[in-house]
mmCIF file of C-alpha atoms and ligand atoms in Angstrom:
data_model
loop_
_atom_site.group_PDB
_atom_site.id
_atom_site.type_symbol
_atom_site.label_atom_id
_atom_site.label_comp_id
_atom_site.label_asym_id
_atom_site.label_seq_id
_atom_site.Cartn_x
_atom_site.Cartn_y
_atom_site.Cartn_z
ATOM 1 C CA UNK A 1 17.246 1.361 9.113
ATOM 2 C CA UNK A 2 18.162 4.928 8.428
ATOM 3 C CA UNK A 3 19.821 3.764 5.342
ATOM 4 C CA UNK A 4 16.351 2.632 3.960
ATOM 5 C CA UNK A 5 14.503 5.665 4.952
ATOM 6 C CA UNK A 6 17.198 7.870 3.178
ATOM 7 C CA UNK A 7 16.594 5.754 0.093
ATOM 8 C CA UNK A 8 13.079 5.925 0.534
ATOM 9 C CA UNK A 9 13.217 9.629 0.670
ATOM 10 C CA UNK A 10 15.533 9.877 -2.336
ATOM 11 C CA UNK A 11 12.931 7.798 -4.123
ATOM 12 C CA UNK A 12 10.185 9.752 -3.247
ATOM 13 C CA UNK A 13 11.966 13.231 -4.428
ATOM 14 C CA UNK A 14 12.933 11.477 -7.442
ATOM 15 C CA UNK A 15 9.401 10.448 -8.436
ATOM 16 C CA UNK A 16 8.174 13.710 -7.508
ATOM 17 C CA UNK A 17 10.669 15.501 -9.852
ATOM 18 C CA UNK A 18 9.725 12.881 -12.579
ATOM 19 C CA UNK A 19 6.172 13.527 -12.066
ATOM 20 C CA UNK A 20 6.801 17.329 -12.347
ATOM 21 C CA UNK A 21 8.489 16.892 -15.532
ATOM 22 C CA UNK A 22 5.168 16.268 -17.161
ATOM 23 C CA UNK A 23 3.062 19.240 -17.549
ATOM 24 C CA UNK A 24 -0.210 17.604 -17.507
ATOM 25 C CA UNK A 25 -1.363 15.864 -14.750
ATOM 26 C CA UNK A 26 -4.594 14.197 -13.833
ATOM 27 C CA UNK A 27 -5.829 13.063 -10.495
ATOM 28 C CA UNK A 28 -9.006 11.355 -10.233
ATOM 29 C CA UNK A 29 -11.067 11.785 -6.869
ATOM 30 C CA UNK A 30 -13.999 9.516 -6.086
ATOM 31 C CA UNK A 31 -16.426 11.050 -3.619
ATOM 32 C CA UNK A 32 -17.942 9.111 -0.785
ATOM 33 C CA UNK A 33 -21.735 8.026 -0.783
ATOM 34 C CA UNK A 34 -23.889 10.823 0.720
ATOM 35 C CA UNK A 35 -26.099 9.962 3.498
ATOM 36 C CA UNK A 36 -29.834 10.058 2.651
ATOM 37 C CA UNK A 37 -29.195 9.797 -1.110
ATOM 38 C CA UNK A 38 -30.186 6.389 -1.749
ATOM 39 C CA UNK A 39 -26.795 5.531 -2.983
ATOM 40 C CA UNK A 40 -25.933 1.841 -2.571
ATOM 41 C CA UNK A 41 -23.822 0.356 -5.110
ATOM 42 C CA UNK A 42 -20.371 1.626 -5.974
ATOM 43 C CA UNK A 43 -18.867 1.452 -9.481
ATOM 44 C CA UNK A 44 -15.466 1.412 -8.126
ATOM 45 C CA UNK A 45 -14.044 -2.011 -8.021
ATOM 46 C CA UNK A 46 -10.319 -1.368 -7.535
ATOM 47 C CA UNK A 47 -8.212 1.695 -6.605
ATOM 48 C CA UNK A 48 -4.425 1.067 -7.041
ATOM 49 C CA UNK A 49 -1.628 2.839 -5.200
ATOM 50 C CA UNK A 50 -0.055 4.220 -8.517
ATOM 51 C CA UNK A 51 -3.019 5.726 -10.000
ATOM 52 C CA UNK A 52 -4.908 2.639 -11.277
ATOM 53 C CA UNK A 53 -8.652 2.490 -11.113
ATOM 54 C CA UNK A 54 -11.220 -0.318 -12.354
ATOM 55 C CA UNK A 55 -14.898 0.546 -12.602
ATOM 56 C CA UNK A 56 -17.513 -2.070 -13.026
ATOM 57 C CA UNK A 57 -21.094 -1.848 -14.073
ATOM 58 C CA UNK A 58 -22.912 -4.243 -11.671
ATOM 59 C CA UNK A 59 -25.850 -4.630 -13.717
ATOM 60 C CA UNK A 60 -23.926 -5.794 -16.750
ATOM 61 C CA UNK A 61 -22.448 -9.222 -17.412
ATOM 62 C CA UNK A 62 -19.674 -10.093 -19.760
ATOM 63 C CA UNK A 63 -16.409 -8.759 -20.862
ATOM 64 C CA UNK A 64 -17.692 -5.127 -21.075
ATOM 65 C CA UNK A 65 -18.512 -5.137 -17.394
ATOM 66 C CA UNK A 66 -15.151 -3.961 -16.155
ATOM 67 C CA UNK A 67 -12.892 -1.108 -17.591
ATOM 68 C CA UNK A 68 -9.432 -0.096 -16.613
ATOM 69 C CA UNK A 69 -7.999 3.137 -16.268
ATOM 70 C CA UNK A 70 -4.712 4.928 -15.126
ATOM 71 C CA UNK A 71 -4.137 8.304 -14.027
ATOM 72 C CA UNK A 72 -1.310 10.144 -12.290
ATOM 73 C CA UNK A 73 -3.040 9.537 -8.997
ATOM 74 C CA UNK A 74 -6.514 8.279 -7.680
ATOM 75 C CA UNK A 75 -7.956 9.465 -4.504
ATOM 76 C CA UNK A 76 -10.439 7.247 -2.768
ATOM 77 C CA UNK A 77 -13.733 8.133 -1.107
ATOM 78 C CA UNK A 78 -11.879 8.238 2.347
ATOM 79 C CA UNK A 79 -9.123 10.652 1.165
ATOM 80 C CA UNK A 80 -8.840 14.027 3.179
ATOM 81 C CA UNK A 81 -8.639 17.403 1.887
ATOM 82 C CA UNK A 82 -5.038 17.698 3.118
ATOM 83 C CA UNK A 83 -4.149 14.411 1.252
ATOM 84 C CA UNK A 84 -5.752 15.506 -1.922
ATOM 85 C CA UNK A 85 -3.825 19.041 -1.764
ATOM 86 C CA UNK A 86 -0.271 17.678 -0.542
ATOM 87 C CA UNK A 87 0.700 16.572 -4.408
ATOM 88 C CA UNK A 88 -0.583 19.993 -5.607
ATOM 89 C CA UNK A 89 1.870 22.112 -3.200
ATOM 90 C CA UNK A 90 4.931 21.838 -5.587
ATOM 91 C CA UNK A 91 2.841 23.535 -8.223
ATOM 92 C CA UNK A 92 2.077 26.540 -6.174
ATOM 93 C CA UNK A 93 5.608 27.063 -5.532
ATOM 94 C CA UNK A 94 6.325 27.074 -9.267
ATOM 95 C CA UNK A 95 3.801 29.945 -9.573
ATOM 96 C CA UNK A 96 6.105 31.939 -7.301
ATOM 97 C CA UNK A 97 9.046 30.806 -9.537
ATOM 98 C CA UNK A 98 7.360 32.399 -12.668
ATOM 99 C CA UNK A 99 5.296 29.627 -13.902
ATOM 100 C CA UNK A 100 1.764 29.561 -15.021
ATOM 101 C CA UNK A 101 -0.342 26.933 -13.383
ATOM 102 C CA UNK A 102 -3.920 25.944 -14.297
ATOM 103 C CA UNK A 103 -6.031 23.708 -11.755
ATOM 104 C CA UNK A 104 -9.239 22.448 -13.138
ATOM 105 C CA UNK A 105 -11.994 20.388 -11.461
ATOM 106 C CA UNK A 106 -14.012 18.511 -13.977
ATOM 107 C CA UNK A 107 -16.994 16.083 -13.561
ATOM 108 C CA UNK A 108 -20.727 15.790 -13.487
ATOM 109 C CA UNK A 109 -22.703 18.121 -11.200
ATOM 110 C CA UNK A 110 -22.773 16.567 -7.800
ATOM 111 C CA UNK A 111 -19.471 14.698 -8.306
ATOM 112 C CA UNK A 112 -17.547 16.996 -5.601
ATOM 113 C CA UNK A 113 -15.855 19.637 -7.835
ATOM 114 C CA UNK A 114 -16.686 22.483 -5.364
ATOM 115 C CA UNK A 115 -15.778 20.318 -2.399
ATOM 116 C CA UNK A 116 -12.321 19.620 -3.761
ATOM 117 C CA UNK A 117 -11.731 23.118 -5.013
ATOM 118 C CA UNK A 118 -13.446 25.135 -2.077
ATOM 119 C CA UNK A 119 -14.518 22.626 0.518
ATOM 120 C CA UNK A 120 -17.982 22.290 2.036
ATOM 121 C CA UNK A 121 -19.980 25.518 3.078
ATOM 122 C CA UNK A 122 -18.567 26.953 6.156
ATOM 123 C CA UNK A 123 -15.617 24.651 6.042
ATOM 124 C CA UNK A 124 -13.191 24.665 9.102
ATOM 125 C CA UNK A 125 -9.518 24.587 8.384
ATOM 126 C CA UNK A 126 -9.356 20.978 8.273
ATOM 127 C CA UNK A 127 -12.061 20.893 5.374
ATOM 128 C CA UNK A 128 -10.562 23.527 3.298
ATOM 129 C CA UNK A 129 -10.299 22.874 -0.338
ATOM 130 C CA UNK A 130 -7.396 23.136 -2.771
ATOM 131 C CA UNK A 131 -7.976 27.109 -3.430
ATOM 132 C CA UNK A 132 -7.651 28.236 0.180
ATOM 133 C CA UNK A 133 -4.680 25.991 0.823
ATOM 134 C CA UNK A 134 -2.991 26.985 -2.466
ATOM 135 C CA UNK A 135 -3.567 30.735 -1.469
ATOM 136 C CA UNK A 136 -2.094 30.241 2.110
ATOM 137 C CA UNK A 137 1.000 28.786 0.554
ATOM 138 C CA UNK A 138 1.112 31.249 -2.017
ATOM 139 C CA UNK A 139 1.240 34.243 0.683
ATOM 140 C CA UNK A 140 3.371 32.317 3.093
ATOM 141 C CA UNK A 141 6.025 31.302 0.804
ATOM 142 C CA UNK A 142 6.247 34.736 -0.648
ATOM 143 C CA UNK A 143 6.557 36.058 2.847
ATOM 144 C CA UNK A 144 9.480 33.570 3.306
ATOM 145 C CA UNK A 145 11.348 34.776 0.484
ATOM 146 C CA UNK A 146 10.751 38.656 1.012
ATOM 147 C CA UNK A 147 14.603 39.178 1.773
ATOM 148 C CA UNK A 148 15.291 38.451 -1.747
ATOM 149 C CA UNK A 149 12.045 38.888 -3.804
ATOM 150 C CA UNK A 150 9.185 41.320 -3.580
ATOM 151 C CA UNK A 151 6.002 40.112 -4.754
ATOM 152 C CA UNK A 152 2.973 41.848 -6.009
ATOM 153 C CA UNK A 153 -0.322 39.622 -6.123
ATOM 154 C CA UNK A 154 -3.252 40.669 -8.127
ATOM 155 C CA UNK A 155 -6.580 38.891 -8.741
ATOM 156 C CA UNK A 156 -9.240 38.534 -11.381
ATOM 157 C CA UNK A 157 -12.395 36.613 -11.347
ATOM 158 C CA UNK A 158 -14.682 35.936 -14.452
ATOM 159 C CA UNK A 159 -17.398 33.681 -15.240
ATOM 160 C CA UNK A 160 -18.189 31.991 -18.769
ATOM 161 C CA UNK A 161 -21.578 31.360 -19.398
ATOM 162 C CA UNK A 162 -23.002 30.590 -23.045
ATOM 163 C CA UNK A 163 -19.661 31.657 -24.376
ATOM 164 C CA UNK A 164 -19.799 35.129 -22.843
ATOM 165 C CA UNK A 165 -17.330 36.228 -20.254
ATOM 166 C CA UNK A 166 -18.636 38.284 -17.170
ATOM 167 C CA UNK A 167 -16.111 40.123 -14.815
ATOM 168 C CA UNK A 168 -17.235 38.938 -11.307
ATOM 169 C CA UNK A 169 -15.426 41.688 -9.514
ATOM 170 C CA UNK A 170 -16.539 44.921 -11.061
ATOM 171 C CA UNK A 171 -16.223 47.162 -8.039
ATOM 172 C CA UNK A 172 -19.717 46.671 -6.382
ATOM 173 C CA UNK A 173 -22.517 44.145 -6.509
ATOM 174 C CA UNK A 174 -24.869 45.322 -8.801
ATOM 175 C CA UNK A 175 -28.604 44.155 -8.489
ATOM 176 C CA UNK A 176 -29.642 44.874 -11.958
ATOM 177 C CA UNK A 177 -28.648 41.795 -13.827
ATOM 178 C CA UNK A 178 -28.976 43.245 -17.142
ATOM 179 C CA UNK A 179 -26.768 46.305 -16.534
ATOM 180 C CA UNK A 180 -24.290 44.094 -14.737
ATOM 181 C CA UNK A 181 -23.803 41.311 -17.351
ATOM 182 C CA UNK A 182 -20.778 42.815 -19.105
ATOM 183 C CA UNK A 183 -19.337 40.892 -21.941
ATOM 184 C CA UNK A 184 -15.508 41.315 -22.202
ATOM 185 C CA UNK A 185 -14.142 42.292 -25.666
ATOM 186 C CA UNK A 186 -12.464 39.356 -26.980
ATOM 187 C CA UNK A 187 -10.907 40.796 -30.080
ATOM 188 C CA UNK A 188 -7.978 41.963 -27.989
ATOM 189 C CA UNK A 189 -6.975 38.344 -27.257
ATOM 190 C CA UNK A 190 -5.046 37.854 -30.204
ATOM 191 C CA UNK A 191 -2.571 40.297 -28.303
ATOM 192 C CA UNK A 192 -2.766 38.491 -25.196
ATOM 193 C CA UNK A 193 -1.538 35.180 -26.802
ATOM 194 C CA UNK A 194 1.973 36.582 -27.428
ATOM 195 C CA UNK A 195 2.779 36.435 -23.743
ATOM 196 C CA UNK A 196 2.159 39.743 -22.110
ATOM 197 C CA UNK A 197 4.777 41.009 -19.771
ATOM 198 C CA UNK A 198 2.204 41.290 -16.959
ATOM 199 C CA UNK A 199 0.506 37.919 -17.955
ATOM 200 C CA UNK A 200 -2.701 39.215 -17.937
ATOM 201 C CA UNK A 201 -5.176 36.655 -18.831
ATOM 202 C CA UNK A 202 -8.414 38.824 -19.511
ATOM 203 C CA UNK A 203 -7.392 42.281 -20.589
ATOM 204 C CA UNK A 204 -10.613 43.786 -19.851
ATOM 205 C CA UNK A 205 -11.268 42.308 -16.582
ATOM 206 C CA UNK A 206 -10.804 44.353 -13.415
ATOM 207 C CA UNK A 207 -7.682 43.606 -11.381
ATOM 208 C CA UNK A 208 -7.419 43.699 -7.622
ATOM 209 C CA UNK A 209 -4.352 43.853 -5.611
ATOM 210 C CA UNK A 210 -4.223 41.558 -2.616
ATOM 211 C CA UNK A 211 -1.869 41.007 0.391
ATOM 212 C CA UNK A 212 -3.241 38.050 2.313
ATOM 213 C CA UNK A 213 -5.450 35.091 1.950
ATOM 214 C CA UNK A 214 -8.216 36.816 3.491
ATOM 215 C CA UNK A 215 -8.306 39.371 0.847
ATOM 216 C CA UNK A 216 -8.456 36.979 -1.841
ATOM 217 C CA UNK A 217 -11.412 35.096 0.064
ATOM 218 C CA UNK A 218 -13.220 38.285 0.535
ATOM 219 C CA UNK A 219 -13.139 39.018 -3.455
ATOM 220 C CA UNK A 220 -14.050 35.397 -4.083
ATOM 221 C CA UNK A 221 -16.860 35.951 -2.063
ATOM 222 C CA UNK A 222 -17.960 38.996 -3.963
ATOM 223 C CA UNK A 223 -17.480 37.148 -6.900
ATOM 224 C CA UNK A 224 -19.758 34.243 -5.812
ATOM 225 C CA UNK A 225 -22.308 36.936 -4.649
ATOM 226 C CA UNK A 226 -22.430 38.534 -8.108
ATOM 227 C CA UNK A 227 -22.270 34.997 -9.875
ATOM 228 C CA UNK A 228 -25.634 34.298 -7.984
ATOM 229 C CA UNK A 229 -27.045 37.745 -8.580
ATOM 230 C CA UNK A 230 -26.851 36.683 -12.333
ATOM 231 C CA UNK A 231 -28.414 33.266 -11.547
ATOM 232 C CA UNK A 232 -31.692 34.720 -10.122
ATOM 233 C CA UNK A 233 -32.618 36.171 -13.642
ATOM 234 C CA UNK A 234 -31.413 33.042 -15.461
ATOM 235 C CA UNK A 235 -32.222 30.424 -13.101
ATOM 236 C CA UNK A 236 -29.723 28.531 -11.198
ATOM 237 C CA UNK A 237 -26.860 28.277 -13.352
ATOM 238 C CA UNK A 238 -23.540 27.921 -11.283
ATOM 239 C CA UNK A 239 -23.318 24.353 -12.439
ATOM 240 C CA UNK A 240 -23.725 25.402 -16.147
ATOM 241 C CA UNK A 241 -21.079 28.053 -16.240
ATOM 242 C CA UNK A 242 -17.194 27.962 -15.652
ATOM 243 C CA UNK A 243 -15.614 30.081 -13.181
ATOM 244 C CA UNK A 244 -12.202 31.371 -13.569
ATOM 245 C CA UNK A 245 -10.220 32.715 -10.325
ATOM 246 C CA UNK A 246 -6.848 34.244 -11.603
ATOM 247 C CA UNK A 247 -3.865 34.919 -9.523
ATOM 248 C CA UNK A 248 -1.104 37.022 -11.165
ATOM 249 C CA UNK A 249 2.008 37.034 -9.369
ATOM 250 C CA UNK A 250 4.894 39.551 -10.013
ATOM 251 C CA UNK A 251 7.954 39.104 -8.203
ATOM 252 C CA UNK A 252 10.976 41.383 -8.402
ATOM 253 C CA UNK A 253 14.499 40.542 -7.304
ATOM 254 C CA UNK A 254 15.337 43.059 -4.729
ATOM 255 C CA UNK A 255 19.057 43.021 -5.639
ATOM 256 C CA UNK A 256 19.201 42.684 -9.184
ATOM 257 C CA UNK A 257 15.896 44.304 -9.866
ATOM 258 C CA UNK A 258 14.972 41.586 -12.437
ATOM 259 C CA UNK A 259 11.186 40.413 -12.452
ATOM 260 C CA UNK A 260 9.385 37.239 -12.961
ATOM 261 C CA UNK A 261 5.720 36.677 -13.736
ATOM 262 C CA UNK A 262 3.599 33.734 -12.572
ATOM 263 C CA UNK A 263 -0.160 32.888 -12.899
ATOM 264 C CA UNK A 264 -2.471 30.581 -10.876
ATOM 265 C CA UNK A 265 -5.739 29.966 -12.501
ATOM 266 C CA UNK A 266 -8.415 28.290 -10.425
ATOM 267 C CA UNK A 267 -10.965 26.947 -12.739
ATOM 268 C CA UNK A 268 -14.463 25.239 -11.645
ATOM 269 C CA UNK A 269 -15.691 23.645 -14.769
ATOM 270 C CA UNK A 270 -19.454 23.601 -15.735
ATOM 271 C CA UNK A 271 -21.087 20.023 -14.985
ATOM 272 C CA UNK A 272 -19.922 17.635 -17.834
ATOM 273 C CA UNK A 273 -23.121 15.727 -17.626
ATOM 274 C CA UNK A 274 -24.943 15.278 -21.130
ATOM 275 C CA UNK A 275 -28.478 16.772 -21.266
ATOM 276 C CA UNK A 276 -31.117 14.655 -22.641
ATOM 277 C CA UNK A 277 -31.537 15.860 -26.181
ATOM 278 C CA UNK A 278 -35.118 14.705 -26.270
ATOM 279 C CA UNK A 279 -36.160 16.958 -23.065
ATOM 280 C CA UNK A 280 -33.857 19.818 -23.455
ATOM 281 C CA UNK A 281 -35.213 22.789 -25.460
ATOM 282 C CA UNK A 282 -34.703 26.658 -25.452
ATOM 283 C CA UNK A 283 -32.147 28.030 -22.958
ATOM 284 C CA UNK A 284 -31.344 24.749 -21.383
ATOM 285 C CA UNK A 285 -30.549 23.398 -24.851
ATOM 286 C CA UNK A 286 -28.414 26.232 -25.909
ATOM 287 C CA UNK A 287 -26.637 26.029 -22.436
ATOM 288 C CA UNK A 288 -25.922 22.332 -22.964
ATOM 289 C CA UNK A 289 -24.407 22.997 -26.295
ATOM 290 C CA UNK A 290 -22.196 25.795 -25.254
ATOM 291 C CA UNK A 291 -21.007 23.583 -22.227
ATOM 292 C CA UNK A 292 -20.281 20.745 -24.432
ATOM 293 C CA UNK A 293 -18.540 22.657 -27.249
ATOM 294 C CA UNK A 294 -16.188 24.375 -24.482
ATOM 295 C CA UNK A 295 -15.466 21.289 -22.571
ATOM 296 C CA UNK A 296 -14.631 19.316 -25.692
ATOM 297 C CA UNK A 297 -12.527 22.459 -26.730
ATOM 298 C CA UNK A 298 -10.473 22.241 -23.387
ATOM 299 C CA UNK A 299 -10.173 18.393 -23.968
ATOM 300 C CA UNK A 300 -8.700 19.279 -27.580
ATOM 301 C CA UNK A 301 -6.124 21.636 -26.244
ATOM 302 C CA UNK A 302 -4.938 19.721 -23.688
ATOM 303 C CA UNK A 303 -4.784 16.497 -26.073
ATOM 304 C CA UNK A 304 -2.913 18.598 -28.759
ATOM 305 C CA UNK A 305 -0.411 19.738 -25.920
ATOM 306 C CA UNK A 306 0.014 16.197 -24.571
ATOM 307 C CA UNK A 307 0.593 15.025 -28.379
ATOM 308 C CA UNK A 308 3.069 18.142 -28.791
ATOM 309 C CA UNK A 309 1.101 18.998 -31.893
ATOM 310 C CA UNK A 310 2.383 21.997 -33.699
ATOM 311 C CA UNK A 311 -1.297 23.267 -33.866
ATOM 312 C CA UNK A 312 -3.168 23.710 -30.716
ATOM 313 C CA UNK A 313 -6.807 24.612 -31.255
ATOM 314 C CA UNK A 314 -7.179 27.611 -28.719
ATOM 315 C CA UNK A 315 -9.604 29.427 -30.712
ATOM 316 C CA UNK A 316 -12.521 26.922 -30.360
ATOM 317 C CA UNK A 317 -14.013 28.281 -27.024
ATOM 318 C CA UNK A 318 -13.787 31.382 -24.838
ATOM 319 C CA UNK A 319 -12.177 29.044 -22.060
ATOM 320 C CA UNK A 320 -9.228 28.003 -24.150
ATOM 321 C CA UNK A 321 -8.819 31.510 -25.419
ATOM 322 C CA UNK A 322 -8.815 32.940 -22.078
ATOM 323 C CA UNK A 323 -6.256 30.329 -20.663
ATOM 324 C CA UNK A 324 -4.156 30.263 -23.974
ATOM 325 C CA UNK A 325 -1.017 31.810 -22.477
ATOM 326 C CA UNK A 326 -1.392 29.717 -19.392
ATOM 327 C CA UNK A 327 -1.847 26.288 -21.277
ATOM 328 C CA UNK A 328 1.193 24.781 -23.139
ATOM 329 C CA UNK A 329 4.733 25.818 -23.171
ATOM 330 C CA UNK A 330 6.333 25.902 -19.791
ATOM 331 C CA UNK A 331 2.815 26.039 -18.159
ATOM 332 C CA UNK A 332 1.530 23.329 -15.832
ATOM 333 C CA UNK A 333 -2.088 21.810 -15.940
ATOM 334 C CA UNK A 334 -3.460 19.879 -13.134
ATOM 335 C CA UNK A 335 -7.237 18.477 -13.582
ATOM 336 C CA UNK A 336 -8.993 17.213 -10.820
ATOM 337 C CA UNK A 337 -11.410 14.536 -12.429
ATOM 338 C CA UNK A 338 -14.475 13.872 -9.964
ATOM 339 C CA UNK A 339 -16.491 10.783 -9.973
ATOM 340 C CA UNK A 340 -19.918 10.106 -8.139
ATOM 341 C CA UNK A 341 -19.290 6.300 -7.220
ATOM 342 C CA UNK A 342 -22.973 5.283 -7.450
ATOM 343 C CA UNK A 343 -24.063 2.905 -10.035
ATOM 344 C CA UNK A 344 -26.903 5.235 -11.287
ATOM 345 C CA UNK A 345 -23.960 7.513 -12.403
ATOM 346 C CA UNK A 346 -22.279 4.536 -14.346
ATOM 347 C CA UNK A 347 -22.478 5.991 -17.826
ATOM 348 C CA UNK A 348 -21.472 9.644 -16.893
ATOM 349 C CA UNK A 349 -18.598 8.184 -14.608
ATOM 350 C CA UNK A 350 -17.443 6.332 -17.810
ATOM 351 C CA UNK A 351 -17.624 9.228 -20.172
ATOM 352 C CA UNK A 352 -15.789 11.310 -17.329
ATOM 353 C CA UNK A 353 -13.192 8.802 -17.215
ATOM 354 C CA UNK A 354 -12.791 8.569 -21.172
ATOM 355 C CA UNK A 355 -12.217 12.379 -21.126
ATOM 356 C CA UNK A 356 -9.734 12.067 -18.376
ATOM 357 C CA UNK A 357 -7.997 9.237 -20.209
ATOM 358 C CA UNK A 358 -7.767 11.217 -23.484
ATOM 359 C CA UNK A 359 -6.238 14.522 -21.737
ATOM 360 C CA UNK A 360 -3.827 12.480 -19.568
ATOM 361 C CA UNK A 361 -2.784 8.929 -21.204
ATOM 362 C CA UNK A 362 -1.224 10.298 -24.077
ATOM 363 C CA UNK A 363 1.168 12.612 -21.991
ATOM 364 C CA UNK A 364 2.066 9.425 -20.008
ATOM 365 C CA UNK A 365 2.820 7.718 -23.018
ATOM 366 C CA UNK A 366 4.884 10.161 -24.820
ATOM 367 C CA UNK A 367 6.756 10.937 -21.426
ATOM 368 C CA UNK A 368 7.746 7.200 -21.472
ATOM 369 C CA UNK A 369 8.872 6.582 -24.709
ATOM 370 C CA UNK A 370 10.999 9.484 -24.827
ATOM 371 C CA UNK A 371 12.996 8.325 -21.802
HETATM 372 P P1 LIG B 1 -20.127 19.644 -7.728
HETATM 373 O O1 LIG B 1 -19.601 20.844 -7.441
HETATM 374 O O2 LIG B 1 -19.487 18.826 -8.539
HETATM 375 O O3 LIG B 1 -21.557 19.820 -8.239
HETATM 376 P P2 LIG B 1 -20.114 19.277 -4.983
HETATM 377 O O4 LIG B 1 -18.816 19.596 -4.463
HETATM 378 O O5 LIG B 1 -21.221 20.227 -4.627
HETATM 379 O O6 LIG B 1 -20.439 18.763 -6.358
HETATM 380 O O7 LIG B 1 -20.586 17.956 -4.115
HETATM 381 C C1 LIG B 1 -21.946 17.291 -3.926
HETATM 382 C C2 LIG B 1 -22.317 17.008 -2.692
HETATM 383 O O8 LIG B 1 -21.167 15.992 -2.018
HETATM 384 C C3 LIG B 1 -22.049 18.097 -1.569
HETATM 385 O O9 LIG B 1 -23.040 17.912 -0.612
HETATM 386 C C4 LIG B 1 -20.722 17.943 -1.211
HETATM 387 O O10 LIG B 1 -20.421 18.554 0.283
HETATM 388 C C5 LIG B 1 -20.558 16.335 -1.215
HETATM 389 N N1 LIG B 1 -19.207 16.000 -1.304
HETATM 390 C C6 LIG B 1 -18.517 15.926 -2.214
HETATM 391 N N2 LIG B 1 -17.169 15.559 -2.205
HETATM 392 C C7 LIG B 1 -17.147 15.143 -0.708
HETATM 393 C C8 LIG B 1 -16.262 14.606 -0.243
HETATM 394 N N3 LIG B 1 -14.815 14.146 -0.500
HETATM 395 N N4 LIG B 1 -16.505 13.996 1.139
HETATM 396 C C9 LIG B 1 -17.607 14.587 1.761
HETATM 397 N N5 LIG B 1 -18.706 14.954 1.082
HETATM 398 C C10 LIG B 1 -18.481 15.432 -0.312
#
């Protein structure tokens, strides 16, 4: 009886530790069918308990019909927001221990990136996404430690669109888009890469001290409004830009006075769908090229880190330059790979899974062979 419970608990903790040793984790989440979308046939054939996933193309016959993948975890269409977050919690604790953590959401538009990261519009607590839950934990854990550690927490929020970076939190919402469009100077980034004591990811973006989850939510709200202001002049573009919320934590030991610095970057990536080359022209084509370039640059960086290559190509995109000090080394990366299960998305699903496999599979292999 009890003996087995203890064994199971030990095994769980052991697995969790093992899993935490790998610095790159990939979780796949399949969103449910949406009512009224005419979605009927799922490409998902099998979800295993240990991250196995098989997808099939129902309209295809023969040996290419089925593809198998393996990730750190696969969350099926019935998984709850709480379940999806539960494995992320140890990462949030490590931010307060002085680590850098990046959490990405990757997938085609409509695959549930925003749902996983933020939750549905006007979400009740139960439906809260990873961001809210992470912030709540960040503040509650820092409160619990306050007898020994004093934490200062600050927030930045930027958007990357067409390889230009925009501060989404410049004091007020400005309704003049052109005036508002501030490009940050990236010449300074060379300096940032040599781990700054304060861990600033974007030297020129405004920093906002916060003391509670609601402070952060207010700021994110301002950021989202600013993002929308930019969008009116340039068409709806939230799915075609990356947004990065960066939470900088500074903890000071109240006895010894020593300080630690942690960062948490919450990144909602642009939609990964390929734009039909024959149809896209002008702005749309340019956007598509920038998105392609930055997503593959991100894939290349994570792949190089997983391979433990000596050269990591950070400089190939603004996104990877921006996150350079938080990708690699002791930093931890979690990528939520989102899938639309409908057969109409089959080819996007396979290309999403190939991207995910590239960034995760090698790290798993490397971890295994070193044991
Ligand atoms: P993306 O950010 O990738 O474009 P969204 O998060 O906006 O996609 O999701 C597209 C639609 O699917 C939204 O209406 C969202 O509420 C719904 N959706 C996504 N994931 C889930 C889920 N796990 N459960 C219920 N609805 C979901």
